[in-house]
Coordinates of C-alpha atoms and ligand atoms in Angstrom, one line a residue:
M181 CA 18.1 26.3 9.9
T182 CA 15.6 25.3 12.6
Y183 CA 14.6 21.7 13.0
E184 CA 11.1 22.5 11.7
A185 CA 12.4 24.3 8.7
E186 CA 14.5 21.2 7.9
I187 CA 11.4 19.0 7.9
N188 CA 9.3 21.4 5.9
K189 CA 12.0 21.6 3.2
R190 CA 11.8 17.9 2.4
K191 CA 9.6 16.1 -0.1
T192 CA 10.2 12.3 -0.3
F193 CA 8.5 10.6 -3.2
A194 CA 8.8 7.9 -5.9
I195 CA 8.0 7.8 -9.6
I196 CA 6.1 4.6 -10.5
S197 CA 4.9 3.1 -13.7
H198 CA 4.4 0.0 -15.7
P199 CA 7.8 -0.8 -17.4
D200 CA 8.5 1.4 -20.4
A201 CA 5.9 4.1 -19.7
G202 CA 8.8 6.5 -19.2
K203 CA 9.8 6.5 -15.5
T204 CA 13.5 6.5 -16.1
T205 CA 13.2 9.3 -18.7
L206 CA 11.1 11.4 -16.4
T207 CA 13.5 10.8 -13.4
E208 CA 16.4 12.0 -15.6
K209 CA 14.6 15.1 -16.5
F210 CA 13.8 15.9 -12.9
L211 CA 17.5 15.4 -12.0
L212 CA 18.5 17.7 -14.8
F213 CA 16.1 20.4 -13.4
G214 CA 17.6 19.8 -10.0
G215 CA 21.1 20.1 -11.3
A216 CA 21.9 16.7 -9.9
I217 CA 23.1 15.5 -13.3
Q218 CA 24.5 17.4 -16.2
T219 CA 23.8 15.2 -19.2
A220 CA 20.9 13.2 -20.5
G221 CA 21.5 9.5 -20.4
A222 CA 23.1 9.5 -16.9
V223 CA 20.2 7.5 -15.3
K224 CA 19.9 4.9 -18.0
S225 CA 22.5 2.6 -16.4
N226 CA 20.0 2.2 -13.6
K227 CA 17.4 0.5 -15.8
I228 CA 17.2 -3.2 -16.1
K229 CA 16.9 -3.6 -19.8
K230 CA 14.4 -5.9 -21.5
Y231 CA 17.1 -8.0 -23.2
A232 CA 18.6 -8.8 -19.8
T233 CA 15.6 -10.7 -18.5
S234 CA 17.1 -14.1 -19.0
D235 CA 20.4 -13.1 -17.5
F236 CA 19.9 -12.5 -13.8
M237 CA 23.6 -11.9 -13.2
E238 CA 23.4 -9.0 -15.5
I239 CA 20.3 -7.9 -13.6
E240 CA 22.1 -8.2 -10.3
R241 CA 25.0 -6.2 -11.7
Q242 CA 22.6 -3.5 -12.7
R243 CA 20.9 -3.7 -9.4
G244 CA 24.3 -3.1 -7.8
I245 CA 24.7 0.0 -9.8
S246 CA 21.2 1.0 -8.8
V247 CA 22.2 1.1 -5.1
A248 CA 23.9 4.4 -5.8
T249 CA 20.8 5.7 -7.4
S250 CA 18.3 4.1 -5.1
V251 CA 17.7 7.4 -3.5
M252 CA 18.4 10.5 -5.5
T253 CA 18.5 13.7 -3.5
F254 CA 18.5 17.1 -5.2
E255 CA 17.5 20.6 -4.5
Y256 CA 14.9 22.5 -6.5
K257 CA 13.6 26.0 -5.7
G258 CA 14.8 25.7 -2.1
M259 CA 13.3 22.3 -1.4
L260 CA 15.2 19.2 -0.7
I261 CA 13.8 16.4 -2.8
N262 CA 14.4 12.7 -2.0
L263 CA 13.4 10.7 -5.1
L264 CA 13.3 7.0 -4.2
D265 CA 13.9 4.7 -7.2
T266 CA 11.9 1.6 -7.7
P267 CA 13.0 -1.3 -9.9
G268 CA 11.4 -1.5 -13.3
H269 CA 11.5 -5.2 -13.7
K270 CA 8.2 -6.9 -12.7
D271 CA 10.0 -9.8 -10.9
F272 CA 11.2 -7.3 -8.4
A273 CA 7.8 -5.7 -7.9
E274 CA 7.8 -6.4 -4.2
D275 CA 10.8 -4.2 -3.8
T276 CA 8.7 -1.4 -5.3
Y277 CA 5.7 -2.1 -3.1
R278 CA 8.0 -1.7 0.0
T279 CA 9.7 1.4 -1.2
L280 CA 6.2 2.9 -1.5
T281 CA 5.9 2.6 2.3
A282 CA 8.8 4.9 2.7
V283 CA 7.5 7.8 0.6
D284 CA 5.0 10.6 1.3
S285 CA 3.7 10.8 -2.3
V286 CA 4.1 9.4 -5.7
I287 CA 4.1 10.5 -9.4
L288 CA 2.5 7.8 -11.6
V289 CA 3.5 7.8 -15.2
I290 CA 1.1 6.4 -17.8
D291 CA 1.9 5.8 -21.4
S292 CA -0.8 7.7 -23.5
V293 CA -0.7 4.9 -26.1
N294 CA -1.2 2.0 -23.7
G295 CA -3.2 3.6 -21.0
V296 CA -3.6 1.7 -17.7
E297 CA -1.4 -1.5 -17.7
E298 CA -1.0 -4.4 -15.3
Q299 CA 1.7 -2.9 -13.1
T300 CA -0.1 0.4 -13.0
R301 CA -3.1 -1.3 -11.4
K302 CA -1.0 -3.2 -8.8
L303 CA 1.0 -0.1 -7.9
M304 CA -2.1 1.9 -7.4
E305 CA -3.6 -0.7 -5.2
V306 CA -0.6 -0.3 -2.9
C307 CA -0.9 3.5 -2.9
R308 CA -4.6 3.2 -2.1
M309 CA -3.8 1.0 1.0
R310 CA -2.0 4.0 2.5
D311 CA -4.0 6.8 0.8
T312 CA -0.8 8.0 -0.7
P313 CA -1.2 11.3 -2.6
V314 CA -0.8 10.7 -6.3
I315 CA 0.0 13.0 -9.3
V316 CA -0.5 11.5 -12.7
F317 CA 1.8 12.2 -15.7
I318 CA 0.4 11.1 -19.0
N319 CA 3.5 10.6 -21.1
K320 CA 4.3 10.2 -24.8
M321 CA 1.9 12.7 -26.1
D322 CA 4.2 13.0 -29.1
R323 CA 2.8 9.6 -30.2
D324 CA -0.7 8.8 -31.5
G325 CA -2.3 7.9 -28.2
K326 CA -5.8 7.5 -26.9
L327 CA -8.0 10.6 -26.7
P328 CA -7.5 12.5 -23.5
F329 CA -11.1 12.3 -22.3
D330 CA -11.0 8.5 -22.9
L331 CA -7.7 8.2 -21.0
L332 CA -9.1 10.1 -18.1
E333 CA -12.2 7.9 -18.0
E334 CA -10.1 4.7 -18.3
I335 CA -7.8 5.8 -15.5
E336 CA -10.6 6.9 -13.2
K337 CA -12.4 3.6 -13.7
E338 CA -9.5 1.3 -13.6
L339 CA -7.6 2.9 -10.8
K340 CA -10.6 4.0 -8.8
I341 CA -9.3 7.5 -8.3
Q342 CA -10.8 10.9 -9.2
L343 CA -8.7 12.9 -11.6
H344 CA -8.2 16.6 -11.9
P345 CA -6.6 17.8 -15.1
M346 CA -4.0 20.5 -14.5
T347 CA -2.9 20.8 -18.1
W348 CA -4.7 19.9 -21.3
P349 CA -3.2 18.7 -24.5
I350 CA -3.8 20.0 -28.0
N351 CA -3.9 16.8 -30.1
S352 CA -1.3 14.1 -29.9
G353 CA 1.2 12.4 -32.2
K354 CA 2.3 14.3 -35.2
N355 CA -0.4 16.9 -34.6
F356 CA 0.6 17.5 -30.9
K357 CA 0.8 21.2 -30.5
G358 CA 1.3 21.7 -26.9
V359 CA -0.5 21.9 -23.5
Y360 CA -2.7 24.6 -22.0
N361 CA -2.0 25.1 -18.3
L362 CA -5.4 25.3 -16.6
F363 CA -3.9 26.6 -13.3
D364 CA -1.5 29.3 -14.6
K365 CA -3.7 30.0 -17.7
N366 CA -0.9 29.8 -20.2
L367 CA -0.2 27.9 -23.4
R368 CA 3.0 26.0 -23.9
L369 CA 3.7 25.2 -27.5
F370 CA 5.3 21.9 -28.2
T371 CA 8.9 21.8 -29.3
A372 CA 11.0 18.7 -29.3
N373 CA 13.8 18.6 -26.7
T374 CA 12.7 21.6 -24.7
R375 CA 15.5 23.0 -22.6
A376 CA 15.2 23.4 -18.9
N377 CA 14.5 27.1 -19.0
D378 CA 12.7 27.3 -22.3
E379 CA 10.5 30.3 -22.5
N380 CA 8.2 29.1 -25.2
T381 CA 5.2 29.9 -23.1
L382 CA 2.3 32.2 -24.0
Q383 CA 0.3 33.8 -21.3
I384 CA -3.4 33.6 -22.3
K385 CA -5.6 35.7 -20.1
D386 CA -8.7 35.0 -22.1
L387 CA -9.1 31.9 -24.1
N388 CA -11.2 33.8 -26.6
D389 CA -8.2 35.9 -27.6
A390 CA -7.6 35.6 -31.3
I391 CA -3.9 34.9 -30.6
L392 CA -4.9 31.4 -29.8
D393 CA -6.3 30.9 -33.3
Q394 CA -3.1 32.4 -34.7
K395 CA -0.9 30.0 -32.8
I396 CA -2.7 26.7 -33.1
G397 CA -5.2 27.2 -35.9
E398 CA -8.9 27.9 -35.7
K399 CA -10.0 24.3 -35.5
D400 CA -7.7 23.4 -32.6
A401 CA -8.4 26.7 -30.8
A402 CA -12.1 26.0 -31.0
Q403 CA -11.6 22.5 -29.7
L404 CA -9.4 23.7 -26.8
R405 CA -12.0 26.3 -25.8
E406 CA -14.7 23.7 -25.7
D407 CA -12.5 21.2 -23.8
V408 CA -11.4 23.8 -21.2
E409 CA -15.0 25.0 -20.7
L410 CA -16.1 21.4 -20.0
I411 CA -13.2 20.6 -17.7
E412 CA -13.5 23.8 -15.7
G413 CA -17.2 23.3 -15.4
V414 CA -16.8 19.7 -14.1
H415 CA -13.7 20.1 -11.9
G416 CA -13.4 23.7 -10.7
P417 CA -10.1 24.5 -8.9
L418 CA -8.0 21.7 -7.4
N419 CA -9.0 20.7 -3.9
I420 CA -5.6 20.2 -2.3
K421 CA -7.0 18.5 0.7
D422 CA -8.5 15.8 -1.5
Y423 CA -5.2 15.4 -3.2
L424 CA -3.4 15.1 0.2
E425 CA -5.9 12.5 1.3
G426 CA -5.3 10.4 -1.8
K427 CA -8.9 11.0 -3.2
T428 CA -8.0 13.2 -6.2
A429 CA -5.0 13.0 -8.4
P430 CA -3.9 16.1 -10.4
V431 CA -3.1 15.1 -14.0
F432 CA -0.5 16.5 -16.4
F433 CA 0.1 15.7 -20.1
G434 CA 3.5 15.8 -21.7
S435 CA 6.4 14.1 -23.3
A436 CA 9.2 13.1 -20.9
I437 CA 11.7 12.4 -23.7
N438 CA 11.2 15.9 -25.1
N439 CA 11.2 17.4 -21.6
F440 CA 7.8 18.8 -22.4
G441 CA 5.3 19.3 -19.7
V442 CA 7.9 18.2 -17.1
K443 CA 8.5 21.6 -15.6
E444 CA 4.8 22.2 -15.0
L445 CA 4.7 18.9 -13.3
L446 CA 7.7 19.5 -11.1
D447 CA 6.6 23.0 -10.2
T448 CA 3.2 21.8 -9.1
F449 CA 4.8 18.9 -7.2
I450 CA 6.9 21.4 -5.3
R451 CA 3.9 23.5 -4.5
I452 CA 1.4 20.8 -3.4
A453 CA 3.2 17.5 -2.5
P454 CA 3.3 16.8 1.2
V455 CA 6.3 17.3 3.4
P456 CA 7.1 14.3 5.8
L457 CA 3.9 13.1 7.4
C458 CA 2.9 11.5 10.7
R459 CA 2.9 7.7 10.5
P460 CA 0.9 5.0 12.3
T461 CA 2.7 2.6 14.5
S462 CA 1.7 -0.3 16.7
V463 CA 1.3 2.0 19.6
R464 CA 0.5 5.6 18.5
E465 CA 1.0 8.0 15.6
V466 CA 4.5 9.2 15.3
C467 CA 5.0 12.7 13.9
P468 CA 8.1 14.2 12.2
G469 CA 8.3 17.1 14.6
E470 CA 8.9 14.9 17.7
E471 CA 12.2 15.4 19.4
K472 CA 13.1 11.7 19.6
F473 CA 14.4 9.8 16.6
S474 CA 12.5 6.9 15.0
G475 CA 12.7 5.2 11.7
F476 CA 12.2 1.9 9.9
I477 CA 14.0 -0.3 7.4
F478 CA 12.2 -0.6 4.1
K479 CA 14.8 -2.2 1.9
I480 CA 17.9 -4.3 2.3
H481 CA 20.4 -4.6 -0.5
A482 CA 22.9 -7.4 -0.5
N483 CA 26.2 -7.4 -2.2
L484 CA 26.4 -10.3 -4.6
D485 CA 30.2 -10.3 -4.5
P486 CA 31.2 -13.0 -2.0
K487 CA 34.2 -11.1 -1.0
H488 CA 32.0 -8.2 0.2
R489 CA 29.2 -9.8 2.2
D490 CA 28.0 -6.5 3.6
R491 CA 24.4 -5.5 3.1
I492 CA 23.0 -2.1 3.0
A493 CA 19.8 -1.4 5.0
F494 CA 17.8 1.6 3.9
L495 CA 16.4 3.5 6.8
R496 CA 13.6 6.0 6.4
V497 CA 13.8 8.6 9.2
C498 CA 10.3 9.3 10.6
S499 CA 10.8 11.6 13.5
G500 CA 13.6 13.4 15.4
K501 CA 17.2 13.7 14.2
F502 CA 19.2 10.7 13.3
E503 CA 22.8 11.1 14.5
R504 CA 26.0 9.2 13.6
N505 CA 27.6 7.1 16.4
R506 CA 24.6 7.4 18.7
Y507 CA 23.0 4.3 20.1
Y508 CA 19.5 3.5 18.9
H509 CA 17.1 0.8 20.1
H510 CA 16.5 -2.1 17.7
V511 CA 13.0 -2.9 18.8
R512 CA 12.7 -6.4 17.4
L513 CA 16.0 -7.6 18.7
N514 CA 15.7 -5.5 21.9
K515 CA 19.3 -4.3 21.6
D516 CA 21.0 -1.0 21.2
I517 CA 23.2 -0.5 18.2
R518 CA 25.1 2.4 16.7
F519 CA 26.3 3.3 13.3
S520 CA 29.7 4.7 12.6
N521 CA 29.4 5.0 8.9
P522 CA 25.8 5.9 7.9
Y523 CA 25.6 7.4 4.5
S524 CA 23.4 9.7 2.6
F525 CA 22.7 9.6 -1.1
L526 CA 23.0 13.3 -1.6
A527 CA 25.9 13.1 -4.1
R528 CA 26.2 10.2 -6.5
E529 CA 29.1 9.1 -4.3
K530 CA 28.1 7.6 -1.0
D531 CA 28.8 10.3 1.6
I532 CA 29.2 9.5 5.3
I533 CA 26.7 11.7 7.1
N534 CA 26.5 13.0 10.7
E535 CA 22.8 13.7 10.8
A536 CA 19.6 13.1 8.9
F537 CA 16.1 14.5 9.3
P538 CA 12.5 13.1 8.8
G539 CA 11.9 12.3 5.2
D540 CA 15.5 11.4 4.6
V541 CA 16.8 7.9 3.8
V542 CA 20.0 6.7 5.4
G543 CA 22.1 3.8 4.2
L544 CA 23.3 1.6 7.1
F545 CA 25.9 -1.1 6.8
D546 CA 24.4 -4.3 8.1
T547 CA 25.9 -7.5 9.1
G548 CA 22.7 -9.4 9.5
N549 CA 20.9 -7.4 12.2
F550 CA 18.0 -6.2 10.0
K551 CA 15.0 -7.5 8.3
I552 CA 12.5 -5.5 6.4
G553 CA 10.1 -3.6 8.6
D554 CA 12.5 -3.3 11.6
T555 CA 12.1 -0.2 13.7
L556 CA 14.8 1.9 15.4
T557 CA 13.9 4.3 18.2
E558 CA 15.5 6.1 21.1
G559 CA 14.1 3.4 23.4
E560 CA 10.3 3.3 22.8
N561 CA 8.9 0.0 21.9
L562 CA 6.9 0.5 18.8
Y563 CA 7.0 -0.5 15.2
F564 CA 5.7 1.2 12.1
T565 CA 2.8 -0.5 10.5
G566 CA 1.8 -0.6 6.9
I567 CA 4.8 -2.5 5.7
P568 CA 3.1 -5.7 4.6
S569 CA 4.1 -8.7 2.7
F570 CA 1.9 -9.4 -0.3
S571 CA 0.9 -12.8 -1.7
P572 CA 3.6 -14.3 -3.9
E573 CA 2.5 -15.7 -7.3
L574 CA 4.9 -18.6 -7.7
F575 CA 5.6 -21.3 -5.2
K576 CA 8.4 -23.8 -5.1
E577 CA 9.6 -26.4 -2.7
V578 CA 13.2 -26.2 -1.7
V579 CA 15.0 -29.5 -2.1
N580 CA 18.4 -29.8 -0.4
K581 CA 20.9 -31.5 -2.7
D582 CA 23.7 -31.6 -0.1
P583 CA 22.5 -32.8 3.3
M584 CA 26.0 -31.9 4.8
K585 CA 25.1 -28.3 4.2
T586 CA 21.7 -28.2 5.9
K587 CA 22.7 -25.6 8.5
Q588 CA 24.1 -23.3 5.8
L589 CA 21.0 -23.7 3.8
E590 CA 18.8 -22.8 6.7
K591 CA 20.9 -19.7 7.5
G592 CA 20.9 -18.7 3.8
L593 CA 17.2 -19.1 3.4
L594 CA 16.5 -17.0 6.5
Q595 CA 18.9 -14.2 5.6
L596 CA 17.8 -14.0 2.0
T597 CA 14.2 -13.9 2.9
D598 CA 14.9 -11.2 5.6
E599 CA 16.2 -9.1 2.7
G600 CA 12.8 -9.5 1.1
V601 CA 14.1 -11.4 -2.0
A602 CA 11.3 -13.9 -1.5
Q603 CA 9.0 -15.2 1.2
L604 CA 9.7 -18.3 3.1
F605 CA 6.9 -20.7 4.3
T606 CA 7.2 -23.9 6.3
Q607 CA 4.8 -26.8 6.1
H608 CA 2.4 -26.7 9.0
N609 CA 3.6 -29.3 11.5
G610 CA 6.4 -30.3 9.2
N611 CA 9.7 -29.3 7.8
R612 CA 9.2 -28.8 4.1
K613 CA 10.4 -25.3 3.1
I614 CA 8.5 -23.4 0.4
I615 CA 9.7 -20.3 -1.3
G616 CA 7.2 -17.8 -2.7
C617 CA 8.2 -15.3 -5.3
V618 CA 6.7 -12.7 -7.6
G619 CA 8.8 -13.8 -10.6
D620 CA 10.8 -16.7 -11.8
L621 CA 14.0 -14.7 -11.9
Q622 CA 14.0 -14.5 -8.1
F623 CA 14.3 -18.3 -7.9
E624 CA 17.4 -18.1 -10.0
V625 CA 18.8 -15.4 -7.9
I626 CA 18.2 -17.4 -4.7
Q627 CA 19.7 -20.6 -6.1
Y628 CA 22.8 -18.8 -7.2
R629 CA 23.2 -16.9 -4.0
L630 CA 22.6 -19.9 -1.8
L631 CA 25.4 -21.7 -3.6
H632 CA 27.9 -18.9 -3.8
E633 CA 27.3 -17.2 -0.5
Y634 CA 26.4 -20.1 1.7
G635 CA 27.8 -23.1 -0.1
A636 CA 24.3 -24.7 -0.2
S637 CA 23.1 -26.5 -3.3
V638 CA 19.4 -26.6 -3.9
Q639 CA 16.8 -27.6 -6.5
F640 CA 13.3 -26.2 -6.7
N641 CA 10.2 -28.2 -7.3
S642 CA 7.2 -26.3 -8.6
L643 CA 4.1 -26.4 -6.5
P644 CA 0.6 -26.0 -7.9
F645 CA -0.3 -22.9 -5.8
Y646 CA -1.1 -19.5 -7.0
K647 CA -1.9 -17.4 -4.0
A648 CA -1.1 -17.2 -0.3
C649 CA -3.7 -15.9 2.1
W650 CA -3.1 -15.2 5.7
I651 CA -5.9 -16.8 7.8
T652 CA -7.4 -15.8 11.1
A653 CA -10.6 -16.6 13.0
K654 CA -12.2 -15.4 16.1
D655 CA -13.2 -19.0 17.0
K656 CA -10.1 -21.0 17.6
K657 CA -11.8 -24.3 17.2
K658 CA -13.1 -23.3 13.7
L659 CA -9.5 -22.4 12.7
E660 CA -8.2 -25.7 14.0
D661 CA -10.8 -27.6 12.1
F662 CA -10.0 -25.8 8.9
I663 CA -6.3 -26.5 9.3
R664 CA -7.0 -30.2 9.9
F665 CA -9.2 -30.5 6.8
K666 CA -6.8 -28.5 4.6
T667 CA -3.6 -29.8 6.0
G668 CA -1.8 -30.0 2.6
N669 CA -2.5 -26.3 1.9
I670 CA -1.5 -24.9 5.2
V671 CA 1.9 -23.4 5.9
V672 CA 3.3 -20.9 8.4
D673 CA 5.2 -17.7 7.4
K674 CA 8.5 -16.7 9.0
D675 CA 6.7 -15.0 11.9
G676 CA 4.7 -18.1 12.6
H677 CA 1.4 -16.8 11.1
L678 CA -0.9 -19.3 9.5
V679 CA -1.2 -19.2 5.7
Y680 CA -3.5 -21.0 3.3
L681 CA -2.1 -21.7 -0.1
A682 CA -4.8 -21.8 -2.8
Q683 CA -4.4 -23.8 -6.0
S684 CA -6.7 -21.5 -8.0
Q685 CA -9.1 -18.7 -7.7
W686 CA -11.9 -21.2 -7.9
F687 CA -10.6 -23.1 -4.9
L688 CA -10.1 -19.9 -3.0
N689 CA -13.6 -18.7 -3.7
T690 CA -15.0 -22.0 -2.7
E691 CA -13.1 -22.0 0.6
I692 CA -14.1 -18.5 1.3
A693 CA -17.8 -19.4 0.7
N694 CA -17.7 -22.6 2.6
N695 CA -15.9 -21.2 5.7
P696 CA -17.6 -17.9 6.7
D697 CA -15.8 -18.1 10.1
I698 CA -12.4 -18.0 8.6
E699 CA -11.0 -14.6 7.5
F700 CA -8.7 -14.7 4.5
H701 CA -6.2 -11.8 4.2
F702 CA -4.3 -10.9 1.1
S703 CA -1.4 -9.2 2.9
S704 CA 0.4 -10.0 6.1
E705 CA -0.5 -6.6 7.6
I706 CA -3.4 -8.0 9.6
H707 CA -0.8 -9.4 12.1
K708 CA 0.9 -6.1 12.8
Ligands
G4P280 P1 10.6 3.0 -17.8 O1 11.7 3.5 -17.0 O2 9.3 3.4 -17.4 O3 10.7 1.6 -18.1 O4 10.7 3.7 -19.3 P2 11.9 4.6 -20.0 O5 12.0 5.9 -19.4 O6 13.1 3.8 -20.1 O7 11.2 4.7 -21.4 C1 10.8 3.6 -22.2 C2 11.0 4.0 -23.7 O8 10.0 5.1 -24.0 C3 12.3 4.5 -24.0 O9 12.6 4.1 -25.3 C4 12.2 6.0 -24.0 O10 13.1 6.7 -24.8 C5 10.8 6.2 -24.5 N1 10.1 7.4 -24.1 C6 10.1 8.0 -22.9 N2 9.3 9.1 -22.9 C7 8.9 9.2 -24.1 C8 8.1 10.2 -24.8 O11 7.6 11.2 -24.2 N3 7.8 10.0 -26.1 C9 8.2 8.9 -26.8 N4 7.9 8.8 -28.1 N5 9.0 8.0 -26.2 C10 9.3 8.2 -24.9 P3 13.5 2.8 -25.7 O12 13.6 2.8 -27.1 O13 13.0 1.6 -25.0 O14 14.8 3.1 -24.9 P4 16.0 4.1 -25.4 O15 16.6 3.4 -26.6 O16 15.4 5.4 -25.8 O17 16.9 4.2 -24.2

């Protein structure tokens, strides 16, 4: 196969959702279609269960399992699909945000009963930062959910994206009768637990055909005709360019658990989702078709078992061909390294691979060389942009309980934060170390790992901050003044960038209003 054909065969994406909307169930159905798994229930072990939230060891154990399913590669209709998994637990949301930098598109699952939820909003914000193409799957139509037009309105308003219905439901809950495919012009009648190749589809050339009344009853047929006329009048055919630019999201209705509406979704995904795209870097745009290899690290997974201290760095290939045992340039460290055992995620077992193409994700054994965002090239000095850190929501000061272990503690803090477990800040002109996390669970993980992996015993003292803003100013003097006045709120991040910690939204608003010369940024991206 030619190099170009290899690239054009690949679709790399993630399924995202607020926990419990049905991401795991949908993933599983996709894998069944792709033949990557044979039985339902196989993906469930990957999910961090609700009852485990107080037991982080259990969560880490499950996270360990999830390495194997971090990237699920399967073939469907001649395409090679890389499905990147994202953790469901909200305390690991930052992992999800970073994974989104490594995909070319996403499928967003929304629960028809709950509509747009907190994580849905945050995830879409991240997608919008990069104009990631989004397909929406409205799940759980077998339950009494919100009315479809209300749902569309809610999603459009809350997520600030234009929607384009591709299928349309006939009722929901007990009265759910199926979906009408606006693109293929056919009707799929609802049956629970639809099989992969179920043929329960009725071609409807003309919606006025009496067969519709026979199949779903006069009342529902009349309603469907009315709905479809309205939708077609408003939306017309899908503008694929708008979808690819992240302006319009095609919408599907279905029920993942019943495997209903999933095939339509997958078939459309195959047809319209982007193949690996060009990506911005600090120097220029890098395109997949380029001869020379480049890629970046978007995730690092550590082994919690102290006997196996290896970490796995996840590399997204962006251009050229990645080859085993070849030397590549680690831009940040300015050194050349090679990988003798890179592995792919094609099978459920880890397979050593000899080569990988743009769109692929390669697992690299790492002994501490990598941090998130690192770039590998064939020598060019560039780094991929758009892999920001976001503001943590909880801040705690690290108190060293064993001064004899100060060195180990510092090393541990640096390595753990390189992995992206949390963010490390240091007091401006001081030594106090502050850890910022998205969820409380991460503090427990850090405390445990510092003790077991580095022998460092720490305690955390809560700090009254709620948001971190990276600050810059054109006028150096103004920035210095601000830092002097706000000394107790100023810290630096690991790269030495200045950060203002706000106690509350009110304080933040006040500072923004009082200091027009200072720019407040809500992600670290500004410095890239
Ligand atoms: P997540 O990964 O987004 O967190 O969600 P997951 O797929 O685990 O689904 C959350 C719950 O919703 C599961 O039930 C799942 O069976 C159910 N579910 C998924 N799709 C549908 C659907 O189309 N209709 C209905 N009615 N339910 C659906 P659970 O009881 O939490 O877990 P389990 O006991 O089924 O494993």
